[in-house]
Short mmCIF file of C-alpha atoms in Angstrom, two decimals:
data_model
loop_
_atom_site.label_atom_id
_atom_site.label_comp_id
_atom_site.label_asym_id
_atom_site.label_seq_id
_atom_site.Cartn_x
_atom_site.Cartn_y
_atom_site.Cartn_z
CA MET G 1 13.42 -11.71 45.42
CA ILE G 2 13.19 -14.76 43.15
CA ILE G 3 10.42 -14.99 40.55
CA ASP G 4 9.89 -18.34 38.89
CA ILE G 5 9.45 -18.54 35.12
CA PHE G 6 5.68 -19.13 35.35
CA HIS G 7 5.11 -15.87 37.22
CA LEU G 8 7.57 -14.02 35.01
CA ARG G 9 5.66 -15.16 31.91
CA GLN G 10 2.49 -13.41 33.02
CA TYR G 11 4.36 -10.10 33.15
CA LEU G 12 6.21 -10.48 29.85
CA TRP G 13 3.49 -11.90 27.61
CA CYS G 14 -0.10 -10.97 27.24
CA PRO G 15 -2.76 -13.26 28.70
CA ASP G 16 -4.81 -15.64 26.60
CA VAL G 17 -7.70 -14.00 24.83
CA LYS G 18 -10.98 -15.90 24.95
CA ILE G 19 -11.88 -17.46 21.63
CA GLU G 20 -15.09 -15.38 21.40
CA GLU G 21 -13.20 -12.14 22.00
CA PHE G 22 -10.57 -13.14 19.45
CA GLY G 23 -13.32 -13.95 16.94
CA SER G 24 -14.73 -10.46 17.52
CA LEU G 25 -11.32 -8.98 16.71
CA VAL G 26 -11.25 -10.94 13.45
CA ALA G 27 -14.80 -9.83 12.58
CA ARG G 28 -13.87 -6.21 13.33
CA ALA G 29 -10.80 -6.49 11.08
CA ILE G 30 -13.04 -7.63 8.21
CA GLU G 31 -15.53 -4.82 8.93
CA ASN G 32 -12.64 -2.33 8.83
CA LEU G 33 -11.71 -3.32 5.29
CA PRO G 34 -12.53 -0.70 2.66
CA ALA G 35 -16.05 -1.23 1.31
CA GLU G 36 -14.83 -2.14 -2.19
CA PHE G 37 -12.85 -5.06 -0.75
CA GLN G 38 -15.70 -6.20 1.49
CA ARG G 39 -18.03 -6.30 -1.52
CA ARG G 40 -15.54 -8.34 -3.55
CA LEU G 41 -14.99 -11.07 -0.96
CA GLU G 42 -16.42 -14.12 -2.72
CA ASN G 43 -16.75 -17.73 -1.62
CA VAL G 44 -14.39 -17.46 1.34
CA ASP G 45 -14.77 -18.47 4.98
CA VAL G 46 -12.66 -16.85 7.69
CA VAL G 47 -12.14 -19.07 10.73
CA VAL G 48 -10.28 -18.81 14.03
CA GLU G 49 -8.19 -21.77 15.09
CA ASP G 50 -5.85 -22.10 18.05
CA TRP G 51 -2.90 -23.57 16.13
CA PRO G 52 -2.08 -24.59 12.55
CA THR G 53 -2.23 -28.30 11.80
CA ALA G 54 0.83 -30.33 10.79
CA GLY G 55 -0.56 -30.43 7.24
CA GLN G 56 -0.93 -26.65 7.10
CA LEU G 57 2.64 -26.21 8.34
CA ARG G 58 3.96 -28.62 5.70
CA LYS G 59 1.99 -26.84 2.98
CA VAL G 60 3.81 -23.55 3.65
CA LYS G 61 7.11 -25.15 4.68
CA CYS G 62 6.90 -23.69 8.16
CA ILE G 63 8.98 -25.44 10.82
CA HIS G 64 7.41 -24.22 14.04
CA ARG G 65 3.70 -23.76 14.62
CA SER G 66 4.17 -20.47 16.47
CA GLN G 67 5.52 -18.83 13.29
CA LEU G 68 2.34 -19.20 11.21
CA LEU G 69 -0.20 -16.50 12.10
CA GLY G 70 -2.67 -17.01 9.28
CA LEU G 71 -3.19 -19.08 6.15
CA TYR G 72 -5.16 -18.70 2.94
CA GLU G 73 -6.22 -21.96 1.30
CA GLY G 74 -8.12 -21.74 -1.94
CA VAL G 75 -8.19 -20.40 -5.47
CA PRO G 76 -7.31 -16.69 -5.64
CA GLN G 77 -9.79 -14.55 -7.53
CA THR G 78 -7.17 -13.79 -10.19
CA LYS G 79 -6.92 -17.52 -10.99
CA ARG G 80 -10.64 -18.20 -11.24
CA GLY G 81 -11.81 -18.79 -14.76
CA ARG G 82 -15.22 -19.21 -16.36
CA ARG G 83 -15.39 -22.79 -15.11
CA TYR G 84 -14.95 -21.77 -11.48
CA GLY G 85 -18.15 -22.69 -9.69
CA LEU G 86 -19.81 -25.23 -7.46
CA VAL G 87 -16.68 -25.45 -5.31
CA LEU G 88 -16.19 -25.38 -1.58
CA PRO G 89 -15.37 -21.94 -0.17
CA ASP G 90 -11.78 -20.82 0.17
CA LYS G 91 -10.61 -20.82 3.77
CA ILE G 92 -8.70 -18.19 5.68
CA SER G 93 -7.48 -19.46 9.05
CA ILE G 94 -6.37 -16.98 11.70
CA PHE G 95 -4.28 -18.70 14.37
CA ARG G 96 -4.96 -17.37 17.86
CA LYS G 97 -2.12 -18.86 19.91
CA PRO G 98 0.76 -17.81 17.59
CA ILE G 99 -0.64 -14.27 17.44
CA GLU G 100 -0.91 -14.14 21.23
CA ALA G 101 2.66 -15.45 21.52
CA GLN G 102 4.00 -12.63 19.33
CA CYS G 103 2.23 -9.87 21.26
CA ARG G 104 3.58 -8.59 24.56
CA PHE G 105 0.49 -6.64 25.58
CA GLY G 106 -3.21 -7.25 25.09
CA ASP G 107 -3.74 -4.11 23.01
CA GLU G 108 -1.19 -5.34 20.45
CA ILE G 109 -3.37 -8.33 19.63
CA GLY G 110 -6.05 -6.29 17.85
CA ALA G 111 -3.46 -4.59 15.64
CA LYS G 112 -1.77 -7.90 14.82
CA VAL G 113 -5.12 -9.55 13.99
CA GLU G 114 -5.93 -6.63 11.67
CA GLU G 115 -2.56 -7.04 9.93
CA VAL G 116 -2.89 -10.83 9.53
CA VAL G 117 -6.50 -10.65 8.26
CA ARG G 118 -5.53 -8.05 5.63
CA HIS G 119 -2.53 -10.14 4.59
CA GLU G 120 -4.57 -13.32 4.10
CA ILE G 121 -7.38 -11.49 2.31
CA ALA G 122 -4.77 -10.03 -0.04
CA HIS G 123 -3.90 -13.62 -0.99
CA HIS G 124 -7.61 -14.19 -1.73
CA PHE G 125 -7.41 -11.29 -4.18
CA GLY G 126 -4.34 -12.80 -5.85
CA LEU G 127 -1.29 -11.17 -4.28
CA ASP G 128 1.60 -13.59 -3.74
CA GLU G 129 3.77 -13.78 -0.62
CA GLU G 130 6.75 -12.00 -2.17
CA THR G 131 4.63 -9.05 -3.30
CA LEU G 132 2.92 -8.80 0.08
CA ARG G 133 6.21 -8.86 1.96
CA ARG G 134 7.56 -6.08 -0.25
CA ILE G 135 4.43 -3.97 0.31
CA GLU G 136 4.55 -4.57 4.07
CA SER G 137 8.26 -3.73 4.18
CA ASP G 138 7.68 -0.50 2.23
CA LYS G 139 4.85 0.40 4.61
CA ARG G 140 7.09 -0.11 7.66
CA ARG G 141 9.79 2.11 6.08
CA GLY G 142 7.20 4.81 5.40
CA LYS G 143 7.22 4.63 1.60
#
């Protein structure tokens, strides 16, 4: 039996999640944050976008759009001084299509969204990429 690549794809990768359902996963990830972090979220919008823009990819030196799952753009709380005020909100973008592409099954999407939301919110609180990668690596190794 011969299966063409289109039909094979639907068995190997999870189906597209509707934008509303994906937005609900992002909202749930924020609701699942510890209360002390929820209370400290200040002047930040979290949005769902299908793909990162060319400008966003350049900003983080990312070559392929499917590699960028989320992006924090703004002034981290640790860098805000007394003169911080009357500024547009920071923006956290969660990219739906790259997350879907990295997940084989539908139930993996919720876990990946949770991970990406926490990662980007950590940037909002001032953690840099190197520190976050070390923390995530230690977590995977069970430290």
